[in-house]
Amino acid sequence: MRIGITCYPTYGGSGAVATELGLDLARRGHEVHFISYASPFRLRGFAERVTFHEVTQLEYPLFEQSSPYALALAVKQHEVAMREELDLMHVHYAIPHAATAWLAKQMLEADGRQLKIVTTLHGTDITLVGQDPSYFTLTKFSIEHSDAVTAVSKFLRDETYRAFGCGDCAVDVIPNFISTADYYPTGDTSCRRALAPANHRVLVHVSNFRPVKRILDVVRIFAGVRKAIPATLVLVGDGPDRDAAEAEADQLGLRRDVRFLGKVNNVGDVLRGGDLFLLPSATESFGLAALEAMACGLPVVATATGGLPEVVVDGETGWLAPVGDVTAMTERARSLLADAPTHERFRRAAAARALEFSSERVIPLYEQLYESVR
Ligand code: GMT
């Protein structure tokens, strides 16, 4: 099939999923066209049957802060669909991508051409942004006018039905997935040696450092663990709350044992050097970062929120606690790291659980969905 994919190109789960999906579809013989304002961060270099189309925008003084990106995107989606004879446009994150795809579809229909739209809901497009009055009606309309809609967890599907009450929109759950070539456990200790002193346990967090990730909780949980066990905290990513996290680490006297790596491409290598993953988010529709960590054999201490319980099996592959309960998460992390046999059992269970979300299992679900709307 010839498939257009639109996503945010920035560091984050929806762009990561969209890009890995596109690359995998191309390896399976499909022709894939990414359409966005910049090349997605995981689209590294050339790949056969993959093309990136950049949305360009006219700068015009009248627009000031309101440069109409969505309109330029709709024009590019229409142009690429026409020229490349796309069978469908798969958009990731509803706002504004599902609405622009609908516009492109209308323009194509005016020329007697068809374009099917598949929309994948990822998280805050439903739980936060989409429910704001400034976006609500358009988000609901875009969902109802997509040819197929998927959500990355049961939680997100149910939240879509609850918040938008869209009678006609069947939302299929297709979970996020991992590439087992990139995310796998290892007995090799070279990654660990590069991150921390040999006698330290290594705690890892990966995110875009937005408030929803509760980064200060990550630092405070680590502070509690480190009181009992020699340990290093490795933070991967960057975003608005990084400065506050650095200040908190300084304030708690942790500077020497907390490493801020910033954005890195080979996250799997960092994860393979770790012992435990922390994800104390206020909400997560899925928690792709937790799945990637589990695939590398890291148990996860996280919050029992959103779709996380569908990924992390409480008491088997990690522990879940209420949002904001730093004390509980600290105690869970500390006791797991102090108990070698249990830690090893959790490690194995985490890696085994992650295989249930392998790309080999999940990508065919998207292919089947595409065939059903074609
Ligand atoms: O919805 C967002 O906040 C953006 C999105 C992203 O691009 O990072 O994150 C969501 O999508 C990921 C991939 O499906 C999920 O793993 C994340 O749990 C989800 N984030 C939230 O729900 C906060």
Coordinates of C-alpha atoms and ligand atoms in Angstrom, one line a residue:
M1 CA 0.0 0.0 0.0
R2 CA 1.0 3.6 -0.3
I3 CA 0.6 5.2 3.1
G4 CA 1.0 8.8 4.3
I5 CA 1.9 9.3 7.9
T6 CA 1.6 12.6 9.8
C7 CA 3.0 13.0 13.3
Y8 CA 4.8 15.5 15.5
P9 CA 8.5 15.3 14.7
T10 CA 9.6 16.2 18.2
Y11 CA 11.0 14.0 21.0
G12 CA 7.9 12.1 22.3
G13 CA 6.0 8.9 22.3
S14 CA 3.5 9.6 19.5
G15 CA 6.3 10.7 17.0
A16 CA 8.4 7.7 18.1
V17 CA 5.5 5.2 17.5
A18 CA 4.5 6.8 14.2
T19 CA 8.1 6.7 12.9
E20 CA 8.9 3.2 14.0
L21 CA 5.5 2.1 12.5
G22 CA 6.4 3.8 9.1
L23 CA 9.8 2.2 9.0
D24 CA 8.5 -1.2 9.8
L25 CA 5.7 -0.9 7.2
A26 CA 8.4 0.1 4.6
R27 CA 10.5 -3.0 5.6
R28 CA 7.3 -5.0 4.9
G29 CA 7.1 -3.6 1.4
H30 CA 4.7 -0.7 1.8
E31 CA 5.6 2.7 0.4
V32 CA 5.6 5.3 3.2
H33 CA 5.5 9.1 3.0
F34 CA 6.0 11.1 6.2
I35 CA 4.5 14.6 6.2
S36 CA 5.4 17.1 8.9
Y37 CA 7.2 20.4 9.5
A38 CA 10.5 18.6 10.3
S39 CA 11.9 15.1 9.9
P40 CA 10.7 13.0 12.9
F41 CA 13.5 12.5 15.4
R42 CA 13.6 8.7 14.9
L43 CA 13.8 8.9 11.2
R44 CA 17.6 8.6 10.9
G45 CA 19.0 8.6 7.4
F46 CA 17.8 6.9 4.3
A47 CA 15.5 3.9 4.3
E48 CA 14.2 2.1 1.3
R49 CA 10.6 3.0 0.4
V50 CA 10.5 5.9 2.9
T51 CA 10.2 9.6 1.9
F52 CA 9.9 12.7 4.0
H53 CA 7.9 15.7 2.8
E54 CA 8.4 18.9 4.7
V55 CA 5.5 21.3 5.2
T56 CA 6.7 24.7 4.3
Q57 CA 4.9 27.9 5.4
L58 CA 4.9 31.4 4.1
E59 CA 6.0 33.9 6.7
Y60 CA 3.7 36.9 6.4
P61 CA 3.6 39.9 8.8
L62 CA -0.2 39.8 9.2
F63 CA 0.0 36.3 10.7
E64 CA 2.3 37.4 13.6
Q65 CA 2.1 34.5 16.2
S66 CA -0.7 32.8 14.3
S67 CA 1.1 31.3 11.4
P68 CA -1.6 28.8 10.1
Y69 CA 0.5 25.6 10.1
A70 CA -2.6 23.4 10.0
L71 CA -3.6 24.9 6.6
A72 CA -0.2 24.4 5.2
L73 CA -0.2 20.8 6.4
A74 CA -3.6 20.2 4.8
V75 CA -2.2 21.5 1.5
K76 CA 0.9 19.3 1.8
Q77 CA -1.2 16.2 2.7
H78 CA -3.4 16.9 -0.3
E79 CA -0.4 17.4 -2.6
V80 CA 1.4 14.3 -1.5
A81 CA -1.8 12.2 -1.6
M82 CA -2.4 13.3 -5.2
R83 CA 1.2 13.0 -6.5
E84 CA 2.0 9.7 -4.7
E85 CA -1.5 8.2 -5.2
L86 CA -1.7 7.4 -1.5
D87 CA -4.2 4.8 -0.4
L88 CA -4.6 6.3 3.0
M89 CA -3.3 8.9 5.5
H90 CA -2.5 7.7 9.0
V91 CA -2.3 10.6 11.4
H92 CA -0.9 10.4 14.9
Y93 CA -2.2 12.7 17.6
A94 CA -5.6 14.0 16.6
I95 CA -4.9 17.7 16.9
P96 CA -4.6 19.2 14.3
H97 CA -3.6 16.2 12.2
A98 CA -7.0 14.5 11.9
A99 CA -8.7 17.7 11.0
T100 CA -6.1 18.6 8.3
A101 CA -6.4 15.1 6.8
W102 CA -10.2 15.6 6.6
L103 CA -9.6 18.9 4.7
A104 CA -7.2 17.2 2.4
K105 CA -9.7 14.4 1.8
Q106 CA -12.4 17.0 0.9
M107 CA -10.1 18.7 -1.6
L108 CA -9.3 15.3 -3.2
E109 CA -13.0 14.4 -3.4
A110 CA -13.6 17.6 -5.3
D111 CA -11.3 16.1 -7.9
G112 CA -13.0 12.8 -7.8
R113 CA -10.2 11.1 -5.7
Q114 CA -10.5 9.1 -2.5
L115 CA -8.3 9.3 0.6
K116 CA -9.0 7.1 3.7
I117 CA -8.1 8.5 7.0
V118 CA -6.8 6.5 10.0
T119 CA -6.4 8.4 13.2
T120 CA -4.4 7.1 16.1
L121 CA -5.1 8.8 19.5
H122 CA -2.1 8.9 21.7
G123 CA -2.9 10.6 25.0
T124 CA -3.3 14.3 25.7
D125 CA -5.1 14.8 22.4
I126 CA -8.0 13.1 24.3
T127 CA -7.2 13.4 28.0
L128 CA -6.2 17.1 28.1
V129 CA -5.9 19.2 25.0
G130 CA -8.8 17.7 23.1
Q131 CA -11.2 18.3 25.9
D132 CA -10.4 22.0 26.2
P133 CA -13.4 24.0 24.9
S134 CA -11.1 25.6 22.3
Y135 CA -10.5 22.2 20.6
F136 CA -13.4 20.0 21.8
T137 CA -15.9 20.2 18.8
L138 CA -13.2 19.9 16.2
T139 CA -11.5 16.9 18.0
K140 CA -14.9 15.2 18.2
F141 CA -15.7 15.9 14.5
S142 CA -12.2 14.7 13.4
I143 CA -12.7 11.4 15.3
E144 CA -16.2 10.9 13.9
H145 CA -15.0 11.6 10.4
S146 CA -12.0 9.4 10.3
D147 CA -12.4 6.1 8.4
A148 CA -10.8 4.3 11.4
V149 CA -9.7 5.3 14.8
T150 CA -7.3 3.6 17.1
A151 CA -6.3 4.2 20.7
V152 CA -3.0 3.0 22.2
S153 CA -4.7 1.5 25.3
K154 CA -8.1 0.4 26.6
F155 CA -8.0 3.3 29.0
L156 CA -7.7 5.8 26.2
R157 CA -10.4 4.1 24.1
D158 CA -12.8 4.3 27.1
E159 CA -11.8 7.9 27.9
T160 CA -12.5 8.8 24.2
Y161 CA -16.0 7.3 24.5
R162 CA -16.6 9.0 27.9
A163 CA -15.3 12.4 27.0
F164 CA -16.5 12.7 23.4
G165 CA -19.6 10.5 23.6
C166 CA -19.2 9.8 19.9
G167 CA -21.8 7.1 19.2
D168 CA -20.6 6.2 15.8
C169 CA -16.9 6.1 16.3
A170 CA -15.6 2.6 16.9
V171 CA -12.2 3.0 18.4
D172 CA -9.9 -0.1 18.0
V173 CA -7.2 -0.6 20.6
I174 CA -3.8 -1.2 19.0
P175 CA -1.2 -1.0 21.7
N176 CA 2.2 0.6 21.3
F177 CA 5.1 -1.8 20.4
I178 CA 8.8 -2.2 20.6
S179 CA 11.4 -3.2 18.1
T180 CA 13.2 -6.2 19.7
A181 CA 16.3 -5.3 17.6
D182 CA 16.7 -2.1 19.5
Y183 CA 15.2 -2.9 22.9
Y184 CA 16.5 -6.2 24.4
P185 CA 18.1 -7.3 27.7
T186 CA 21.8 -8.0 28.0
G187 CA 24.2 -9.6 30.4
D188 CA 26.9 -7.4 29.1
T189 CA 28.0 -4.8 31.7
S190 CA 29.6 -2.2 29.4
C191 CA 26.6 0.1 29.4
R192 CA 26.4 0.0 33.2
R193 CA 30.1 0.7 33.6
A194 CA 29.7 3.8 31.4
L195 CA 26.9 5.2 33.5
A196 CA 27.9 4.7 37.2
P197 CA 30.5 3.4 39.7
A198 CA 30.5 -0.5 39.9
N199 CA 28.9 -0.7 43.3
H200 CA 26.0 1.6 42.4
R201 CA 22.4 0.5 41.5
V202 CA 21.3 2.5 38.4
L203 CA 17.8 4.1 38.3
V204 CA 16.7 5.5 34.9
H205 CA 14.0 7.9 33.7
V206 CA 13.3 8.8 30.1
S207 CA 10.8 11.5 29.1
N208 CA 10.3 14.9 27.6
F209 CA 10.3 16.5 31.0
R210 CA 6.9 18.0 30.8
P211 CA 4.9 18.7 34.0
V212 CA 2.8 15.6 33.5
K213 CA 5.9 13.5 34.0
R214 CA 6.3 14.8 37.6
I215 CA 10.1 14.9 37.3
L216 CA 10.5 16.2 40.9
D217 CA 9.0 13.0 42.1
V218 CA 11.7 11.1 40.1
V219 CA 14.4 13.0 41.9
R220 CA 12.7 12.7 45.3
I221 CA 12.2 8.9 44.9
F222 CA 15.9 8.6 44.0
A223 CA 16.9 10.7 47.0
G224 CA 15.0 8.2 49.3
V225 CA 16.6 5.1 47.6
R226 CA 20.1 6.6 47.8
K227 CA 19.8 7.0 51.5
A228 CA 19.7 3.3 51.8
I229 CA 21.7 2.0 48.8
P230 CA 24.6 3.5 46.8
A231 CA 22.9 4.5 43.6
T232 CA 23.0 6.7 40.4
L233 CA 20.0 8.3 38.7
V234 CA 20.3 8.7 35.0
L235 CA 17.8 11.1 33.3
V236 CA 17.4 11.0 29.6
G237 CA 15.5 13.7 27.6
D238 CA 14.9 17.4 28.0
G239 CA 12.0 19.8 28.4
P240 CA 10.4 22.5 30.4
D241 CA 11.0 20.9 33.9
R242 CA 14.6 20.0 33.5
D243 CA 15.9 23.2 35.2
A244 CA 13.6 22.5 38.2
A245 CA 14.8 18.9 38.4
E246 CA 18.5 20.0 38.3
A247 CA 17.7 22.5 41.1
E248 CA 16.0 19.9 43.2
A249 CA 18.9 17.5 42.8
D250 CA 21.3 20.3 43.9
Q251 CA 19.0 21.2 46.8
L252 CA 18.9 17.6 48.0
G253 CA 22.7 17.3 47.7
L254 CA 22.5 14.7 44.9
R255 CA 24.5 16.4 42.2
R256 CA 27.3 13.8 42.1
D257 CA 24.9 10.9 41.7
V258 CA 22.4 12.3 39.3
R259 CA 23.3 12.4 35.6
F260 CA 21.3 14.5 33.1
L261 CA 22.2 13.0 29.7
G262 CA 19.8 15.3 27.6
K263 CA 18.3 13.9 24.4
V264 CA 20.1 10.7 23.2
N265 CA 19.3 8.5 20.2
N266 CA 20.5 5.2 21.5
V267 CA 18.1 5.0 24.5
G268 CA 18.3 1.2 24.5
D269 CA 22.0 1.3 25.4
V270 CA 21.3 3.5 28.4
L271 CA 18.4 1.3 29.5
R272 CA 20.6 -1.8 29.3
G273 CA 22.9 -0.2 31.9
G274 CA 20.1 0.3 34.4
D275 CA 18.5 -1.7 37.2
L276 CA 15.1 0.1 37.6
F277 CA 12.9 2.5 35.6
L278 CA 10.9 5.3 37.3
L279 CA 7.8 6.7 35.7
P280 CA 5.7 8.6 38.4
S281 CA 3.5 10.5 35.8
A282 CA 0.3 12.3 36.6
T283 CA -1.2 10.4 33.7
E284 CA 0.0 8.2 30.8
S285 CA -2.3 6.8 28.2
F286 CA 0.2 4.0 27.7
G287 CA 3.7 4.7 28.8
L288 CA 5.9 3.7 25.9
A289 CA 9.0 4.6 27.9
A290 CA 8.1 2.0 30.5
L291 CA 7.6 -0.6 27.8
E292 CA 11.0 0.1 26.2
A293 CA 12.6 -0.2 29.7
M294 CA 10.9 -3.5 30.4
A295 CA 12.1 -4.8 27.0
C296 CA 15.6 -4.1 28.2
G297 CA 14.9 -6.1 31.4
L298 CA 14.2 -3.2 33.7
P299 CA 11.4 -3.5 36.3
V300 CA 9.3 -0.4 36.5
V301 CA 8.1 1.6 39.5
A302 CA 5.3 3.8 38.2
T303 CA 1.9 5.3 39.0
A304 CA -1.3 3.4 38.7
T305 CA -2.8 5.8 36.2
G306 CA -4.2 5.8 32.8
G307 CA -3.0 2.9 30.6
L308 CA 0.1 2.1 32.7
P309 CA -1.6 -0.9 34.5
E310 CA -2.1 -2.4 31.0
V311 CA 1.7 -2.3 30.5
V312 CA 3.3 -2.8 33.9
V313 CA 2.0 -5.9 35.8
D314 CA 1.8 -4.8 39.4
G315 CA 3.9 -7.1 41.6
E316 CA 5.3 -9.0 38.6
T317 CA 7.1 -6.7 36.2
G318 CA 7.2 -3.7 38.6
W319 CA 5.2 -1.8 41.2
L320 CA 2.4 0.7 40.8
A321 CA 1.4 3.3 43.4
P322 CA -1.0 6.3 43.5
V323 CA 0.0 9.5 41.8
G324 CA 2.2 11.6 44.1
D325 CA 2.8 8.9 46.6
V326 CA 6.6 9.4 46.7
T327 CA 6.9 7.4 49.9
A328 CA 5.3 4.3 48.5
M329 CA 7.3 4.4 45.3
T330 CA 10.6 5.0 47.2
E331 CA 9.9 2.0 49.4
R332 CA 9.0 -0.2 46.4
A333 CA 12.2 0.9 44.5
R334 CA 14.4 0.4 47.6
S335 CA 13.1 -3.0 48.6
L336 CA 13.3 -4.3 45.0
L337 CA 16.9 -3.2 44.5
A338 CA 17.9 -4.6 47.9
D339 CA 16.4 -8.1 47.2
A340 CA 18.6 -9.7 44.4
P341 CA 16.5 -12.8 43.8
T342 CA 13.2 -10.8 43.5
H343 CA 14.9 -8.2 41.4
E344 CA 16.1 -10.9 39.0
R345 CA 12.6 -12.4 38.8
F346 CA 11.1 -9.0 38.0
R347 CA 13.8 -8.4 35.4
R348 CA 12.9 -11.6 33.6
A349 CA 9.2 -11.1 33.9
A350 CA 9.5 -7.5 32.5
A351 CA 11.5 -8.7 29.5
A352 CA 9.0 -11.5 28.8
R353 CA 6.0 -9.2 29.2
A354 CA 7.5 -6.7 26.7
L355 CA 7.7 -9.4 24.1
E356 CA 3.9 -9.4 24.1
F357 CA 4.2 -5.9 22.5
S358 CA 6.8 -6.8 19.9
S359 CA 6.5 -5.1 16.5
E360 CA 6.1 -8.5 14.9
R361 CA 2.8 -8.9 16.8
V362 CA 1.5 -5.4 16.6
I363 CA 2.3 -4.1 13.1
P364 CA 0.1 -6.7 11.4
L365 CA -2.9 -5.3 13.4
Y366 CA -2.3 -2.0 11.6
E367 CA -2.0 -3.7 8.3
Q368 CA -5.3 -5.5 8.9
L369 CA -7.0 -2.2 9.8
Y370 CA -5.6 -0.6 6.6
E371 CA -7.0 -3.4 4.5
S372 CA -10.4 -3.0 6.2
V373 CA -10.8 0.7 5.3
R374 CA -9.1 0.6 1.9
Ligands
GMT1 O1 -0.2 12.8 24.5 C1 0.9 13.3 24.7 O2 1.2 13.9 25.7 C2 2.0 13.2 23.7 C3 2.4 11.9 23.5 C4 3.8 12.0 23.0 O3 4.0 12.4 21.8 O4 4.7 11.9 23.8 O5 2.4 11.0 24.6 C5 1.4 10.0 24.6 O6 1.7 9.1 23.6 C6 2.6 8.0 23.9 C7 2.7 7.1 22.7 O7 1.5 6.5 22.4 C8 2.2 7.3 25.2 O8 3.1 6.3 25.5 C9 2.2 8.3 26.3 O9 1.7 7.6 27.5 C10 1.2 9.4 26.0 N1 1.4 10.5 27.0 C11 0.4 10.8 27.9 O10 -0.7 10.2 27.9 C12 0.7 11.9 28.8

